[in-house]
XYZ file of C-alpha atoms in Angstrom:
584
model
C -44.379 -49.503 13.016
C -40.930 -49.915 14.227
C -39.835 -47.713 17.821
C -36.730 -47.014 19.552
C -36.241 -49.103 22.468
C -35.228 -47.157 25.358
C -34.551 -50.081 27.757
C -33.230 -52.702 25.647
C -33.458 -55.986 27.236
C -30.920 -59.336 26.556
C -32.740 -62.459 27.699
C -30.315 -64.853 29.812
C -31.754 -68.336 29.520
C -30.937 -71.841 31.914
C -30.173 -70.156 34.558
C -31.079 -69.338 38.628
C -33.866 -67.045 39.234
C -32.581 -63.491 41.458
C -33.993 -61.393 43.993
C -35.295 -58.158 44.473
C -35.866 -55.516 46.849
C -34.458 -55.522 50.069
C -36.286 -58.133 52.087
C -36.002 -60.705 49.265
C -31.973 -59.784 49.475
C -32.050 -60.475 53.112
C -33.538 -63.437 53.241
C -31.576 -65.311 50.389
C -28.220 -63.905 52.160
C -29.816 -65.107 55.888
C -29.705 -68.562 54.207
C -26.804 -68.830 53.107
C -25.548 -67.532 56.407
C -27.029 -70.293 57.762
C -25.689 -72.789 56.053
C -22.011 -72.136 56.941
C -20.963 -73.738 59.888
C -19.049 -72.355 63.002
C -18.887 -69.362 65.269
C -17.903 -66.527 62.271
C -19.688 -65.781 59.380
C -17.421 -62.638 57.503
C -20.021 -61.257 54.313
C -17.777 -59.041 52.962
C -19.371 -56.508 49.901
C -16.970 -55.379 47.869
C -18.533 -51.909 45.881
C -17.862 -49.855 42.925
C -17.245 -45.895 44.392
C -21.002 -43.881 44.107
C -22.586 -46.660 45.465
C -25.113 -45.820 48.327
C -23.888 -46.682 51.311
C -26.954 -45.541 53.762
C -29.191 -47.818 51.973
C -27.386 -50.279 53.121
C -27.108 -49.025 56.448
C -30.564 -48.567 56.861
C -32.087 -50.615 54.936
C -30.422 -54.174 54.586
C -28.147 -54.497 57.148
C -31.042 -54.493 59.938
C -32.176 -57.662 57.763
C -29.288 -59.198 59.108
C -28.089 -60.729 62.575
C -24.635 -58.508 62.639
C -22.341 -59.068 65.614
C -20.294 -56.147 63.525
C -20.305 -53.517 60.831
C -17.351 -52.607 59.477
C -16.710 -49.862 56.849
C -13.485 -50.353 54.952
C -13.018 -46.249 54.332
C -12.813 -46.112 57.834
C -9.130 -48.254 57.764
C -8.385 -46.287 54.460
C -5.750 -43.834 54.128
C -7.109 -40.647 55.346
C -8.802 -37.849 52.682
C -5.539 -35.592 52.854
C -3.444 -38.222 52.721
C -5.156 -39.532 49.154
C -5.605 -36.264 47.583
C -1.424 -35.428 48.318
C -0.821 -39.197 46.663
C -3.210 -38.853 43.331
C -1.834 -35.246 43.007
C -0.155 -35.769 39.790
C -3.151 -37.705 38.225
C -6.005 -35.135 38.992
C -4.062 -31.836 38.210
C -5.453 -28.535 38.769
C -6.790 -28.773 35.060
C -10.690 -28.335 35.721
C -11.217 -31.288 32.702
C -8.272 -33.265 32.547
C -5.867 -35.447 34.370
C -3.435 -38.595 34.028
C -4.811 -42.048 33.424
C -3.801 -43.840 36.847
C -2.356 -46.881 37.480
C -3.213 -46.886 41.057
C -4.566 -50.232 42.517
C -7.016 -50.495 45.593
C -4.161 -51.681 48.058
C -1.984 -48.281 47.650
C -4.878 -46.679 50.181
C -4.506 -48.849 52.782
C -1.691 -48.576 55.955
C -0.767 -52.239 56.245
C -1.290 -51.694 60.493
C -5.054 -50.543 59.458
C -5.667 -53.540 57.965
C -4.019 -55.491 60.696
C -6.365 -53.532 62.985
C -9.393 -54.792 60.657
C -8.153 -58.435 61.086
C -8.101 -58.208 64.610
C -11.272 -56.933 65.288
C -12.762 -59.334 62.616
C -10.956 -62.451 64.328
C -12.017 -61.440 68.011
C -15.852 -60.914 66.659
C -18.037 -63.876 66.513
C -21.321 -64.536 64.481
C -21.883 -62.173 61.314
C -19.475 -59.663 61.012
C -20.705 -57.714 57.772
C -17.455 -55.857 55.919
C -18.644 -53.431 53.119
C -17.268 -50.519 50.918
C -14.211 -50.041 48.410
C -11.369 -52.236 49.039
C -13.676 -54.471 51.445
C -11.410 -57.918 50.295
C -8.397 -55.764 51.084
C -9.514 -56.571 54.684
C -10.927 -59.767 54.782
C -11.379 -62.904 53.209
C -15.302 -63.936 53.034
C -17.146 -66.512 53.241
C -19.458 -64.710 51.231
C -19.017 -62.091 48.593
C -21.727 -59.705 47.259
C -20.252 -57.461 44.939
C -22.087 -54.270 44.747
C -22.108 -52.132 41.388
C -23.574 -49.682 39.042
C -22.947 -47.447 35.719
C -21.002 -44.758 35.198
C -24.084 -42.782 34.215
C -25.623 -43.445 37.315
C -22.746 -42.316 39.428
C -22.429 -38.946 37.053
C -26.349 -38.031 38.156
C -25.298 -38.481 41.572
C -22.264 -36.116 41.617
C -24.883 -33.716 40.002
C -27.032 -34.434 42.786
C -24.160 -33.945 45.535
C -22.756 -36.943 46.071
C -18.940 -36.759 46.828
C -16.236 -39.148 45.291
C -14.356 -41.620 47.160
C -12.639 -40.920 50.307
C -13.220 -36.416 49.643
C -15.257 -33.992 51.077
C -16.606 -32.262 47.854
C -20.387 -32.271 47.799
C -20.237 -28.956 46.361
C -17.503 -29.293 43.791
C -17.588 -28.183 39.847
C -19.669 -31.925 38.686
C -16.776 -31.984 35.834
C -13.799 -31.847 38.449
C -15.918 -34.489 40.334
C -15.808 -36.318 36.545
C -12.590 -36.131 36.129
C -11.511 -37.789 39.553
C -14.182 -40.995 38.803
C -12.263 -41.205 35.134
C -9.032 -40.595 35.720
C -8.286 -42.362 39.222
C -11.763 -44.225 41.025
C -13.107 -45.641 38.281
C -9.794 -47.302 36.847
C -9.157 -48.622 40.418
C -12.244 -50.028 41.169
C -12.079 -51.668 37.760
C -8.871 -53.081 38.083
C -10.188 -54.534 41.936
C -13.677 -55.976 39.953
C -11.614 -57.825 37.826
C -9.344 -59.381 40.643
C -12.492 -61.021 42.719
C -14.319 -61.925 39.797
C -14.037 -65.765 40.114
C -15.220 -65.237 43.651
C -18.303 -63.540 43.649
C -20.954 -65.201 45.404
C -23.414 -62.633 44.481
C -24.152 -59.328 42.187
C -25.952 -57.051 43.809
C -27.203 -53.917 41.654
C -28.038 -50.541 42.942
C -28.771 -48.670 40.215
C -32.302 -47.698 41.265
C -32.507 -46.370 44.813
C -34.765 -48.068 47.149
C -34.988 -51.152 44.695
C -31.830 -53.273 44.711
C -31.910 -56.300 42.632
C -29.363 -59.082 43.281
C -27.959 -62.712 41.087
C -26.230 -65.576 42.471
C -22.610 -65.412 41.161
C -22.435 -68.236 38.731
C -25.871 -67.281 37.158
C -23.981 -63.468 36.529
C -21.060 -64.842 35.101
C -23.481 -67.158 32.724
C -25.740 -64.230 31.713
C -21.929 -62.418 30.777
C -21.064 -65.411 28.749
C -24.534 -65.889 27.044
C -24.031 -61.832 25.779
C -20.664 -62.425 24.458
C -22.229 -64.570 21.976
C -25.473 -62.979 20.576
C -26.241 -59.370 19.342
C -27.412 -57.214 22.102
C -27.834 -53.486 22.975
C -26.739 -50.985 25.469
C -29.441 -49.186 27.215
C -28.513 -45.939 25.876
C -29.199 -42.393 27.765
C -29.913 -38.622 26.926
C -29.345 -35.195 28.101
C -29.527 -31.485 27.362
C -26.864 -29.483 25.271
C -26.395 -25.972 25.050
C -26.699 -26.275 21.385
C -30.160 -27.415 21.430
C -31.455 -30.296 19.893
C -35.118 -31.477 18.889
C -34.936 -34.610 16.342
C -33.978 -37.131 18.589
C -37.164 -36.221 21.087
C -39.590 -36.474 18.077
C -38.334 -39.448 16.479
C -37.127 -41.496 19.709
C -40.527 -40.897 21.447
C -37.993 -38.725 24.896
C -40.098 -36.301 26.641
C -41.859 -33.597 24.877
C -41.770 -31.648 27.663
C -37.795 -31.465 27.819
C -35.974 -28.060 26.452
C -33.855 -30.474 24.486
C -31.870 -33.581 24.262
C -29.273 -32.362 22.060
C -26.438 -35.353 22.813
C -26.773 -39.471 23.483
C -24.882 -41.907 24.315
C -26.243 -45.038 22.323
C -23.287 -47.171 21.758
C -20.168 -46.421 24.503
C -19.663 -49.606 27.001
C -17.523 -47.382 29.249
C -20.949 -44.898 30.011
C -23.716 -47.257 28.892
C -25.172 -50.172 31.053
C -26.418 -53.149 29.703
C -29.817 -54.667 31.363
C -29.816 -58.800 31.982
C -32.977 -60.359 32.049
C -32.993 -63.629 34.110
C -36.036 -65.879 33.124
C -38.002 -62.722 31.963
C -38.437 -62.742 35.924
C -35.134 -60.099 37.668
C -33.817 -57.404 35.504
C -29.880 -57.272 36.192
C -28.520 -53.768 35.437
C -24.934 -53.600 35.104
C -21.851 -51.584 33.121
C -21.337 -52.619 29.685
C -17.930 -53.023 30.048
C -18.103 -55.580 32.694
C -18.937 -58.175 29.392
C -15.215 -56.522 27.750
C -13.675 -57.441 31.106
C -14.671 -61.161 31.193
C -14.932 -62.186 27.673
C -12.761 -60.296 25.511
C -11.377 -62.538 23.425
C -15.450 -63.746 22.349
C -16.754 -59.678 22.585
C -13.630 -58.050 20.456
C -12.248 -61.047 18.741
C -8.486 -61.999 19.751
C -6.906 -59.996 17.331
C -8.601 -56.532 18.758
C -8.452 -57.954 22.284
C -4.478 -58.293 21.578
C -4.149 -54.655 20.077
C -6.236 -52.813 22.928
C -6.577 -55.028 25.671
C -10.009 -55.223 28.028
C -11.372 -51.751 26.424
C -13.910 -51.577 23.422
C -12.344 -49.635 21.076
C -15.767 -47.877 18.714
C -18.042 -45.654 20.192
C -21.857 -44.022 18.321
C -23.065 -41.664 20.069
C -25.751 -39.057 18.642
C -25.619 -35.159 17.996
C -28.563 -33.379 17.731
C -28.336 -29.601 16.357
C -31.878 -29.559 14.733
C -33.602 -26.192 16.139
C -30.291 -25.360 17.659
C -26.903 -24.097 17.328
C -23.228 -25.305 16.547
C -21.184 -27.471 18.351
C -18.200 -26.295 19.987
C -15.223 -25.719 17.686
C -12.615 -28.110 18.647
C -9.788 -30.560 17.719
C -8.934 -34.192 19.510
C -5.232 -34.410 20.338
C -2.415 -36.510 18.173
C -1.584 -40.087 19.348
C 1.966 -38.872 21.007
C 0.399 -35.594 22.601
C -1.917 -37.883 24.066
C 0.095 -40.444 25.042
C 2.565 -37.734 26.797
C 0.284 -35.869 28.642
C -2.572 -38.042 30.068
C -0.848 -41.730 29.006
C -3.847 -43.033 27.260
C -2.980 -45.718 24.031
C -4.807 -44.378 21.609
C -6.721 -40.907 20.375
C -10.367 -40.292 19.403
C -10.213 -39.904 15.430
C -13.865 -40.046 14.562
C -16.928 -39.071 11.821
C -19.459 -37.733 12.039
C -22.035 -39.848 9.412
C -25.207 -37.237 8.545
C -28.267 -39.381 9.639
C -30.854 -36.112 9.229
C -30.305 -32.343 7.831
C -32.141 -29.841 6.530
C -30.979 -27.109 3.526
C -28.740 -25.082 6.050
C -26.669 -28.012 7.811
C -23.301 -28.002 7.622
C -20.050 -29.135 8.768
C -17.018 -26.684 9.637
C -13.900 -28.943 8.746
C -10.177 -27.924 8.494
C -8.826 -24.662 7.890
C -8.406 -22.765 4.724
C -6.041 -23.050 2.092
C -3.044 -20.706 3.402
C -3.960 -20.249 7.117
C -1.339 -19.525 9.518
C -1.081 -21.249 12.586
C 0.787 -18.829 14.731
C -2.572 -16.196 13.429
C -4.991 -19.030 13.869
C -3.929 -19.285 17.461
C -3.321 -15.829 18.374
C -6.710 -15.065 17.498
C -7.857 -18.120 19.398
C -6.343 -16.987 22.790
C -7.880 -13.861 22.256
C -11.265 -15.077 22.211
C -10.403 -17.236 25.374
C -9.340 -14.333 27.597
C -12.870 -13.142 26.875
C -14.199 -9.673 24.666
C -13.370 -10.855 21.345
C -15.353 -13.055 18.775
C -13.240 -15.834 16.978
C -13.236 -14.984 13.228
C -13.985 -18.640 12.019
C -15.428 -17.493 8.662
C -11.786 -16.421 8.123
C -9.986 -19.315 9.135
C -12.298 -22.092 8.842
C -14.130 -23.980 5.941
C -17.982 -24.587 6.297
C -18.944 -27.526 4.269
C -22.803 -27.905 3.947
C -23.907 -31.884 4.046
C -27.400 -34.103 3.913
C -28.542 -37.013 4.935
C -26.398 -40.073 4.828
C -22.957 -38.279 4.065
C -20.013 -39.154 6.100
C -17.197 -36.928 6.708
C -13.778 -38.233 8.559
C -12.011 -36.078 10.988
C -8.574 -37.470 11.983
C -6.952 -36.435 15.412
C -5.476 -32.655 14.465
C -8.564 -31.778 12.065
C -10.538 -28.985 13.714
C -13.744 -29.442 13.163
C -17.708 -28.911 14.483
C -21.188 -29.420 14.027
C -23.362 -26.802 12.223
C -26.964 -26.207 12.632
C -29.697 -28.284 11.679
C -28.146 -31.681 11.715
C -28.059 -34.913 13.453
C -25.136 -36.536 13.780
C -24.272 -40.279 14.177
C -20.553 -39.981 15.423
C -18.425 -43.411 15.084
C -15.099 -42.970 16.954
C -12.889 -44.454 18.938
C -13.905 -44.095 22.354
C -11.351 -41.974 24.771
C -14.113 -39.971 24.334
C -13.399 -37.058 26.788
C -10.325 -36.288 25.193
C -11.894 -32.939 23.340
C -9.884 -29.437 23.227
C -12.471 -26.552 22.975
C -11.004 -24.163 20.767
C -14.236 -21.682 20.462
C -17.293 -22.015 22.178
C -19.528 -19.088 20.081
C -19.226 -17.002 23.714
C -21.783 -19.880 25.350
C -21.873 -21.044 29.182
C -22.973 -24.397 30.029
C -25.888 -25.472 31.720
C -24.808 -24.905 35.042
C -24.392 -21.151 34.232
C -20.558 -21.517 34.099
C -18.428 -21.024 31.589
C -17.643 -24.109 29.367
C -14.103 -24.668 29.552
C -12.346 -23.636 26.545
C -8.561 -25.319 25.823
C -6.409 -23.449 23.708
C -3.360 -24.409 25.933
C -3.661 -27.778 25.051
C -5.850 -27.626 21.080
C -2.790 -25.252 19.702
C -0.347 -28.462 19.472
C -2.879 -30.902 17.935
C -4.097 -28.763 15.243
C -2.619 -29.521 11.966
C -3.200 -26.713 9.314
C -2.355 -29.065 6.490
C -5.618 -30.400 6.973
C -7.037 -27.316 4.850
C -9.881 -27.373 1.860
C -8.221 -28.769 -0.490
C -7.143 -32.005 1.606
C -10.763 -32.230 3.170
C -11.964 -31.942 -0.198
C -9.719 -34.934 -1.171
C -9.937 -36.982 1.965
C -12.250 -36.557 4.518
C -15.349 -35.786 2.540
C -18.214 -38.960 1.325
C -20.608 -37.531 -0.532
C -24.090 -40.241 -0.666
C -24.025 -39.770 -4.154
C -20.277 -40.781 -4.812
C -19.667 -43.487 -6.899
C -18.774 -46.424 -4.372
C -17.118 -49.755 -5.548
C -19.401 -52.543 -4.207
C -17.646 -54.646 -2.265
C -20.191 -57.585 -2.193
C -21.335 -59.837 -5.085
C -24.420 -60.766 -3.073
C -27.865 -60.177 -5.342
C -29.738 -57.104 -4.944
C -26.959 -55.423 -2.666
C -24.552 -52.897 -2.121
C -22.223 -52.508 0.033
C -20.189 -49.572 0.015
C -17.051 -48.563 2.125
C -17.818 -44.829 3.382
C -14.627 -44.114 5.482
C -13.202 -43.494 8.047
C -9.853 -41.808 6.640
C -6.996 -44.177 6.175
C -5.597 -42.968 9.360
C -8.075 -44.031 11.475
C -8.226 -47.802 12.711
C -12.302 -47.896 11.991
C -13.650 -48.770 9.332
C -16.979 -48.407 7.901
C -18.925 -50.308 5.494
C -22.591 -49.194 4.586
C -24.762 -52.052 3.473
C -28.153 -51.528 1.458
C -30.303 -53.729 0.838
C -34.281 -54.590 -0.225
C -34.373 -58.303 1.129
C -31.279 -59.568 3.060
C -27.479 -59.588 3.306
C -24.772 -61.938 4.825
C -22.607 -59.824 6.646
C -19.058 -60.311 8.216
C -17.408 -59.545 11.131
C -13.704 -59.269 9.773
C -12.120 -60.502 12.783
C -13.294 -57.562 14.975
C -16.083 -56.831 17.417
C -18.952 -54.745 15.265
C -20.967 -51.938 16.024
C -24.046 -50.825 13.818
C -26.876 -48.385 13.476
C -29.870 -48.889 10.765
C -29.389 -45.332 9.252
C -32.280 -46.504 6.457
C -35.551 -48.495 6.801
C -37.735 -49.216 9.887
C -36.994 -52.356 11.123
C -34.115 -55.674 10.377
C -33.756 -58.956 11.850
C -30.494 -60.029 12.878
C -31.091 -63.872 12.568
C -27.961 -66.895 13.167
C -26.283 -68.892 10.364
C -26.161 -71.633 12.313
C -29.187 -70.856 14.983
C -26.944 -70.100 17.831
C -29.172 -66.841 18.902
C -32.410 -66.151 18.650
C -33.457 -63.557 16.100
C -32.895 -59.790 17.037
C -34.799 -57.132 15.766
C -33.296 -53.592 15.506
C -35.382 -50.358 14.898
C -34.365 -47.253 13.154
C -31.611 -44.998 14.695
C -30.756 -47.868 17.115
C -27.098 -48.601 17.368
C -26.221 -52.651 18.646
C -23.368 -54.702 18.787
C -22.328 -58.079 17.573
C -19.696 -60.326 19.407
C -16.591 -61.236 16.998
C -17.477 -64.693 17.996
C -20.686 -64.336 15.381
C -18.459 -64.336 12.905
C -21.152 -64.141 10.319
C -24.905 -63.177 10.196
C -27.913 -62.135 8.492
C -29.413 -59.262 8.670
C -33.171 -59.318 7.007
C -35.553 -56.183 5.821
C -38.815 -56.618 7.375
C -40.095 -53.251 7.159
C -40.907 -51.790 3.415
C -39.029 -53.795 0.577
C -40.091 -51.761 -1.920
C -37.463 -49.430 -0.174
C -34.135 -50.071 0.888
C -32.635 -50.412 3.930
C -29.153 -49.189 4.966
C -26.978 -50.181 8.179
C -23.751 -48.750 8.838
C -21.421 -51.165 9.756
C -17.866 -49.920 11.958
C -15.209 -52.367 13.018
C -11.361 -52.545 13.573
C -9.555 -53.117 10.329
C -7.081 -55.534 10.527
C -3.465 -53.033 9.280
């Protein structure tokens, strides 16, 4: 019987062998100390912001014969004098800022780094250089570059860790969020991709007390090899206030857990991806880190030219089943977004029905003849608290089952209902979400969730009422669907998204097999039908890749064409939904 994998694996063949735990580390980097001649040896390691410094302190550093330890925050700009320059990125807004453009160098007085040089020039033997913006100081003879996922870095700012160069163990996890999205993380990503070429070694510290570390050119070959096979990202889970129970039955998550009630399955910004060199070291590193260094291969050249080094589809999973409704909310129009937090693009999405019951439902658009102005009046006065939000009188419930797929454009309010799982496929600014009505419901942390009717009232569109749903943003599985393949024995259908949307999504079913083709864009797909396929090569390039129910992968525009094969019941069919960037 097929299973969800929860730590998907990609095999990375012909290459070196890495090293793990800290004494293994050590002695590989003591080596190739050694073998550079002369009175200095600089090992600089450059590092993504969350990672743990004190390990390093404590436990690989006194590995090494250091003459000096220097810390690059230390010649950094000082914590007021960071937090008055990204002022008018973070905002006081508790959720959102402004996409930075802020590179590494801005935080550094040019006399501190003179200071560095000195003190690095008058040192002999090892002089170890570590943190953010280490290269800023230094050029090494030896680079370790030190990273881990965004996930990872979000369970440590719920577990107290501050962001870079602040003081705020304590602060609201979200505000912490939005600093990483808006300003560190950018940063730090546009500083990866500057010493890329030079890194001598990857070091990962995802799991604390348990780094893992790759020689350079055996990282960059493992980032090549994935560009050009299927693969998955190792996907993660977590608790919602609206409950959630499906995903922990049929995903084999802890029974013991209240809920999982949201996932992350298919998002390279949030999800890692894990490399496994010679089935011997496990290499666990951001998914996007592949986008950065093959993008052309990864999204295909036209999608690389139209969005640049960022994936453009997200799946992630909604689980309402023994729980409540989502949060009523709109995503904001391309210009509002554009205007206010200068991202490219907005998150239009769908949410495609992979489970329901006889009471889920969809609420979608607002009802023939609503008035804004009364719409949002009656919004703000369920945000300033005492009031319950009349949706039955402004917005349309639509019930759905399994295998539907509704559209909602950027300006469509819309929400989850009870009793349904939800495959969303969207694009992937992903945080972009205005909270119109939250059913009177605090978050986890006991505080309120924050609600944004300031910014929701001028993205929502009221012509998007019942009758244009009806029209436009509703698939029922029993439509009649042109088949867009003459292939025997299968259909392929084209569910949505709405022609506004640059996604498109084909659903393929099929008893045996089906050729399948990229269309010039990366592709992202979940078996919504069946219990296991076989992703096998036209021209034996990769080696075959099974995929079990409710798993969402990824195949490399580079594929350009492949098989997928039915191994699990053909007396049944199976069904894969299929999303990728339509060529306008």
């Amino acid at each position: 019987m097929s299973k969800y994998n929860l730590k998907p694996e990609i095999i990375i063949k012909n290459v070196a062998d890495g090293f793990t735990g800290f004494s293994a580390i050590a002695e590989k980097l003591n080596k190739s100390i050694a073998a550079i001649k002369g009175e200095k040896v600089v090992l600089a390691i450059e590092s993504y912001p969350g990672v743990n410094y004190s390990e390093l302190r404590n436990k690989l550093f006194p590995l090494l014969p250091a003459s000096k330890i220097i810390f690059a925050d230390d010649y950094a700009l000082s914590i007021e004098e960071v937090q008055a320059k990204i002022k008018d990125v973070i905002t006081e807004d508790r959720v959102f800022g402004v996409l930075s453009h802020y590179t590494i160098d801005q935080f550094f007085h040019k006399e501190n780094i003179k200071l560095a040089e000195n003190e690095i020039k008058q040192t002999a033997g090892l002089v170890i250089v570590y943190g953010t913006g280490t290269t800023l100081l230094v050029e090494p003879d030896i680079l370790v570059y030190a990273d881990l996922t965004r996930w990872k870095i979000q369970r440590r700012f719920k577990e107290g860790m501050k962001n870079w160069k602040t003081d705020n163990k304590d602060e609201d996890k979200l505000r912490k969020f939005k600093r990483g999205y808006f300003f560190e993380w950018r940063m730090a990503d546009r500083q990866k991709k500057k010493v890329f070429e030079q890194i001598d070694y990857l070091l990962d510290t995802n799991v604390e007390k348990s780094p893992k570390m790759i020689d350079g050119d055996s990282y960059r070959e493992g980032l090549q090899q994935v560009a050009h096979q299927p693969f998955r990202l190792v996907p993660y889970f977590d608790a919602s206030v609206w409950g959630g129970q499906w995903m922990k039955e049929n995903f084999d998550l802890d029974p013991n857990a209240d809920n999982f009630g949201w996932a992350f399955d298919g998002i390279p910004e949030e999800n890692s991806i894990i490399l496994n060199y010679n089935n011997s070291t496990k290499i666990e590193v951001p998914a996007t880190n592949v986008v950065f260094r093959h993008p052309n291969e990864l999204l295909g050249p036209k999608v690389h030219a139209r969005f640049g080094t960022e994936f453009p589809i997200r799946f992630d999973y909604l689980d309402t089943m023994g729980g409540g409704n989502l949060s009523l909310q709109v995503h904001p129009l391309v210009e509002y977004a554009q205007d206010k937090f200068g991202i490219h693009y907005t998150q239009d999405e769908s949410y495609y029905i992979l489970a329901s019951t006889d009471h889920s439902t969809v609420y979608l658009g607002v009802k023939n003849g609503v008035k804004k102005e009364e719409l949002v009046n009656d919004l703000k006065k369920a945000e300033a608290g005492n009031y319950r939000f009349p949706d039955e009188k402004y917005i349309n419930i639509f019930p759905v089952k399994k295998h539907d797929h509704i559209s909602i454009p950027a300006g469509t309010i819309h929400c989850g209902g009870p009793d349904t799982v939800v495959l969303e496929i969207s694009a992937t600014p992903y945080i972009f979400t205005f909270k119109l009505w939250d059913w009177q419901r605090t978050g986890l942390d006991g505080l309120p969730r924050p609600v944004h009717v300031n910014h929701g009232q001028h993205n929502i569109l009221v012509k998007r009422d019942t009758d244009f749903a009806h029209k436009n943003l509703i698939s029922r599985v029993e439509d009649e669907f042109e088949n867009l393949t003459n292939q025997e024995d299968v259909k392929t259908e084209r569910t949505g998204l709405n022609e506004l949307e640059f996604i498109a999504t084909d659903r393929h079913w099929f008893k045996e097999s089906i050729i399948v083709e990229t269309h010039e864009s990366v592709n992202m797909l979940n078996l919504v039908e069946g219990t296991t396929v076989v992703i096998e090569s036209l021209d034996y390039s990769f080696d075959p890749f099974p995929v079990s129910y409710g798993e969402t992968f990824i195949i490399p525009e580079s594929i350009k064409k492949y098989r997928m094969i039915n191994i699990g019941d053909h007396d049944k069919e199976a069904a894969v939904i299929q999303a990728f960037v339509r060529n306008l």
